[in-house]
Amino acid sequence: MEEHKLAIFEGKRIRKTIHNNEWWFSIIDVVEVLTDSSIPKRYWSDL
C-alpha cells in the first residue's frame, strides 16, 4: 500500500511517498527548498 504526503520544511512543501517501507522525496522540491530557487527544475538540470 502506497501513501502520499507532504512534508513541511522551512514553511515549504516537499512531496513524498512511501514505497516498500521507504520514504521517497521529490528532488525538485528539495532543490527548491535548499536553494531558494524560483525555477528548481532549471537548477536541477544544470547540476
PDB file of N, CA and C in Angstrom:
ATOM      1  N   MET A   1       0.841  -1.185   0.000  1.00  0.00           N
ATOM      2  CA  MET A   1       0.000   0.000   0.000  1.00  0.00           C
ATOM      3  C   MET A   1       0.883   1.244   0.000  1.00  0.00           C
ATOM      4  N   GLU A   2       0.677   2.114  -0.964  1.00  0.00           N
ATOM      5  CA  GLU A   2       1.460   3.349  -1.049  1.00  0.00           C
ATOM      6  C   GLU A   2       0.721   4.480  -0.352  1.00  0.00           C
ATOM      7  N   GLU A   3       1.496   5.384   0.186  1.00  0.00           N
ATOM      8  CA  GLU A   3       0.937   6.524   0.886  1.00  0.00           C
ATOM      9  C   GLU A   3       1.660   7.778   0.419  1.00  0.00           C
ATOM     10  N   HIS A   4       0.898   8.801   0.043  1.00  0.00           N
ATOM     11  CA  HIS A   4       1.471  10.058  -0.431  1.00  0.00           C
ATOM     12  C   HIS A   4       1.176  11.147   0.592  1.00  0.00           C
ATOM     13  N   LYS A   5       2.180  11.958   0.885  1.00  0.00           N
ATOM     14  CA  LYS A   5       2.005  13.035   1.859  1.00  0.00           C
ATOM     15  C   LYS A   5       2.877  14.218   1.470  1.00  0.00           C
ATOM     16  N   LEU A   6       2.702  15.312   2.186  1.00  0.00           N
ATOM     17  CA  LEU A   6       3.547  16.488   2.036  1.00  0.00           C
ATOM     18  C   LEU A   6       4.354  16.664   3.307  1.00  0.00           C
ATOM     19  N   ALA A   7       5.632  16.930   3.152  1.00  0.00           N
ATOM     20  CA  ALA A   7       6.480  17.277   4.289  1.00  0.00           C
ATOM     21  C   ALA A   7       6.632  18.791   4.280  1.00  0.00           C
ATOM     22  N   ILE A   8       6.727  19.383   5.435  1.00  0.00           N
ATOM     23  CA  ILE A   8       6.924  20.829   5.536  1.00  0.00           C
ATOM     24  C   ILE A   8       8.343  21.072   6.039  1.00  0.00           C
ATOM     25  N   PHE A   9       9.112  21.856   5.266  1.00  0.00           N
ATOM     26  CA  PHE A   9      10.481  22.188   5.636  1.00  0.00           C
ATOM     27  C   PHE A   9      10.665  23.673   5.423  1.00  0.00           C
ATOM     28  N   GLU A  10      10.936  24.392   6.491  1.00  0.00           N
ATOM     29  CA  GLU A  10      11.079  25.851   6.448  1.00  0.00           C
ATOM     30  C   GLU A  10       9.885  26.509   5.750  1.00  0.00           C
ATOM     31  N   GLY A  11       8.696  26.003   6.047  1.00  0.00           N
ATOM     32  CA  GLY A  11       7.473  26.588   5.516  1.00  0.00           C
ATOM     33  C   GLY A  11       7.158  26.223   4.080  1.00  0.00           C
ATOM     34  N   LYS A  12       7.972  25.390   3.450  1.00  0.00           N
ATOM     35  CA  LYS A  12       7.734  24.988   2.060  1.00  0.00           C
ATOM     36  C   LYS A  12       7.381  23.509   2.019  1.00  0.00           C
ATOM     37  N   ARG A  13       6.593  23.142   1.026  1.00  0.00           N
ATOM     38  CA  ARG A  13       6.115  21.767   0.916  1.00  0.00           C
ATOM     39  C   ARG A  13       7.056  20.919   0.070  1.00  0.00           C
ATOM     40  N   ILE A  14       7.274  19.696   0.518  1.00  0.00           N
ATOM     41  CA  ILE A  14       8.068  18.720  -0.224  1.00  0.00           C
ATOM     42  C   ILE A  14       7.193  17.481  -0.396  1.00  0.00           C
ATOM     43  N   ARG A  15       6.941  17.116  -1.649  1.00  0.00           N
ATOM     44  CA  ARG A  15       6.132  15.927  -1.905  1.00  0.00           C
ATOM     45  C   ARG A  15       6.924  14.680  -1.518  1.00  0.00           C
ATOM     46  N   LYS A  16       6.215  13.715  -0.933  1.00  0.00           N
ATOM     47  CA  LYS A  16       6.875  12.467  -0.556  1.00  0.00           C
ATOM     48  C   LYS A  16       5.874  11.326  -0.658  1.00  0.00           C
ATOM     49  N   THR A  17       6.397  10.132  -0.804  1.00  0.00           N
ATOM     50  CA  THR A  17       5.573   8.933  -0.854  1.00  0.00           C
ATOM     51  C   THR A  17       6.325   7.809  -0.162  1.00  0.00           C
ATOM     52  N   ILE A  18       5.588   6.865   0.355  1.00  0.00           N
ATOM     53  CA  ILE A  18       6.229   5.702   0.963  1.00  0.00           C
ATOM     54  C   ILE A  18       6.008   4.510   0.034  1.00  0.00           C
ATOM     55  N   HIS A  19       7.079   3.796  -0.231  1.00  0.00           N
ATOM     56  CA  HIS A  19       7.027   2.630  -1.111  1.00  0.00           C
ATOM     57  C   HIS A  19       7.972   1.581  -0.547  1.00  0.00           C
ATOM     58  N   ASN A  20       7.486   0.388  -0.344  1.00  0.00           N
ATOM     59  CA  ASN A  20       8.280  -0.692   0.256  1.00  0.00           C
ATOM     60  C   ASN A  20       8.921  -0.257   1.576  1.00  0.00           C
ATOM     61  N   ASN A  21       8.137   0.428   2.402  1.00  0.00           N
ATOM     62  CA  ASN A  21       8.589   0.897   3.721  1.00  0.00           C
ATOM     63  C   ASN A  21       9.753   1.880   3.662  1.00  0.00           C
ATOM     64  N   GLU A  22       9.926   2.578   2.546  1.00  0.00           N
ATOM     65  CA  GLU A  22      10.953   3.621   2.406  1.00  0.00           C
ATOM     66  C   GLU A  22      10.278   4.910   1.959  1.00  0.00           C
ATOM     67  N   TRP A  23      10.707   6.028   2.542  1.00  0.00           N
ATOM     68  CA  TRP A  23      10.194   7.323   2.108  1.00  0.00           C
ATOM     69  C   TRP A  23      10.987   7.793   0.898  1.00  0.00           C
ATOM     70  N   TRP A  24      10.288   8.269  -0.125  1.00  0.00           N
ATOM     71  CA  TRP A  24      10.883   8.829  -1.336  1.00  0.00           C
ATOM     72  C   TRP A  24      10.411  10.278  -1.437  1.00  0.00           C
ATOM     73  N   PHE A  25      11.358  11.196  -1.688  1.00  0.00           N
ATOM     74  CA  PHE A  25      11.059  12.625  -1.740  1.00  0.00           C
ATOM     75  C   PHE A  25      11.263  13.157  -3.150  1.00  0.00           C
ATOM     76  N   SER A  26      10.501  14.173  -3.511  1.00  0.00           N
ATOM     77  CA  SER A  26      10.659  14.835  -4.802  1.00  0.00           C
ATOM     78  C   SER A  26      11.937  15.676  -4.771  1.00  0.00           C
ATOM     79  N   ILE A  27      12.912  15.311  -5.586  1.00  0.00           N
ATOM     80  CA  ILE A  27      14.195  16.025  -5.593  1.00  0.00           C
ATOM     81  C   ILE A  27      14.018  17.473  -6.045  1.00  0.00           C
ATOM     82  N   ILE A  28      13.097  17.717  -6.941  1.00  0.00           N
ATOM     83  CA  ILE A  28      12.845  19.096  -7.394  1.00  0.00           C
ATOM     84  C   ILE A  28      12.369  19.948  -6.217  1.00  0.00           C
ATOM     85  N   ASP A  29      11.482  19.405  -5.390  1.00  0.00           N
ATOM     86  CA  ASP A  29      11.006  20.138  -4.213  1.00  0.00           C
ATOM     87  C   ASP A  29      12.140  20.377  -3.221  1.00  0.00           C
ATOM     88  N   VAL A  30      13.000  19.385  -3.028  1.00  0.00           N
ATOM     89  CA  VAL A  30      14.135  19.524  -2.109  1.00  0.00           C
ATOM     90  C   VAL A  30      15.097  20.593  -2.615  1.00  0.00           C
ATOM     91  N   VAL A  31      15.398  20.585  -3.921  1.00  0.00           N
ATOM     92  CA  VAL A  31      16.283  21.601  -4.512  1.00  0.00           C
ATOM     93  C   VAL A  31      15.692  22.989  -4.305  1.00  0.00           C
ATOM     94  N   GLU A  32      14.390  23.124  -4.512  1.00  0.00           N
ATOM     95  CA  GLU A  32      13.742  24.428  -4.331  1.00  0.00           C
ATOM     96  C   GLU A  32      13.896  24.927  -2.897  1.00  0.00           C
ATOM     97  N   VAL A  33      13.691  24.054  -1.925  1.00  0.00           N
ATOM     98  CA  VAL A  33      13.796  24.447  -0.516  1.00  0.00           C
ATOM     99  C   VAL A  33      15.232  24.804  -0.151  1.00  0.00           C
ATOM    100  N   LEU A  34      16.188  23.994  -0.583  1.00  0.00           N
ATOM    101  CA  LEU A  34      17.577  24.206  -0.170  1.00  0.00           C
ATOM    102  C   LEU A  34      18.257  25.372  -0.880  1.00  0.00           C
ATOM    103  N   THR A  35      17.797  25.722  -2.084  1.00  0.00           N
ATOM    104  CA  THR A  35      18.466  26.778  -2.850  1.00  0.00           C
ATOM    105  C   THR A  35      17.666  28.068  -2.932  1.00  0.00           C
ATOM    106  N   ASP A  36      16.413  28.043  -2.481  1.00  0.00           N
ATOM    107  CA  ASP A  36      15.507  29.189  -2.646  1.00  0.00           C
ATOM    108  C   ASP A  36      15.371  29.588  -4.105  1.00  0.00           C
ATOM    109  N   SER A  37      15.528  28.633  -5.004  1.00  0.00           N
ATOM    110  CA  SER A  37      15.416  28.886  -6.436  1.00  0.00           C
ATOM    111  C   SER A  37      13.951  29.031  -6.831  1.00  0.00           C
ATOM    112  N   SER A  38      13.662  29.980  -7.705  1.00  0.00           N
ATOM    113  CA  SER A  38      12.299  30.133  -8.207  1.00  0.00           C
ATOM    114  C   SER A  38      12.042  29.187  -9.376  1.00  0.00           C
ATOM    115  N   ILE A  39      13.116  28.624  -9.940  1.00  0.00           N
ATOM    116  CA  ILE A  39      12.994  27.664 -11.040  1.00  0.00           C
ATOM    117  C   ILE A  39      13.840  26.418 -10.738  1.00  0.00           C
ATOM    118  N   PRO A  40      13.380  25.603  -9.784  1.00  0.00           N
ATOM    119  CA  PRO A  40      14.187  24.457  -9.349  1.00  0.00           C
ATOM    120  C   PRO A  40      14.439  23.427 -10.440  1.00  0.00           C
ATOM    121  N   LYS A  41      13.522  23.287 -11.407  1.00  0.00           N
ATOM    122  CA  LYS A  41      13.760  22.329 -12.497  1.00  0.00           C
ATOM    123  C   LYS A  41      14.991  22.733 -13.291  1.00  0.00           C
ATOM    124  N   ARG A  42      15.161  24.025 -13.515  1.00  0.00           N
ATOM    125  CA  ARG A  42      16.329  24.520 -14.246  1.00  0.00           C
ATOM    126  C   ARG A  42      17.597  24.304 -13.418  1.00  0.00           C
ATOM    127  N   TYR A  43      17.511  24.578 -12.132  1.00  0.00           N
ATOM    128  CA  TYR A  43      18.662  24.382 -11.242  1.00  0.00           C
ATOM    129  C   TYR A  43      19.085  22.919 -11.261  1.00  0.00           C
ATOM    130  N   TRP A  44      18.111  22.012 -11.173  1.00  0.00           N
ATOM    131  CA  TRP A  44      18.395  20.575 -11.182  1.00  0.00           C
ATOM    132  C   TRP A  44      19.032  20.161 -12.504  1.00  0.00           C
ATOM    133  N   SER A  45      18.538  20.666 -13.628  1.00  0.00           N
ATOM    134  CA  SER A  45      19.106  20.283 -14.934  1.00  0.00           C
ATOM    135  C   SER A  45      20.522  20.825 -15.100  1.00  0.00           C
ATOM    136  N   ASP A  46      20.846  21.945 -14.461  1.00  0.00           N
ATOM    137  CA  ASP A  46      22.204  22.497 -14.532  1.00  0.00           C
ATOM    138  C   ASP A  46      23.204  21.682 -13.718  1.00  0.00           C
ATOM    139  N   LEU A  47      22.704  20.920 -12.741  1.00  0.00           N
ATOM    140  CA  LEU A  47      23.598  20.080 -11.951  1.00  0.00           C
ATOM    141  C   LEU A  47      24.125  18.967 -12.814  1.00  0.00           C
TER     142      LEU A  47
END
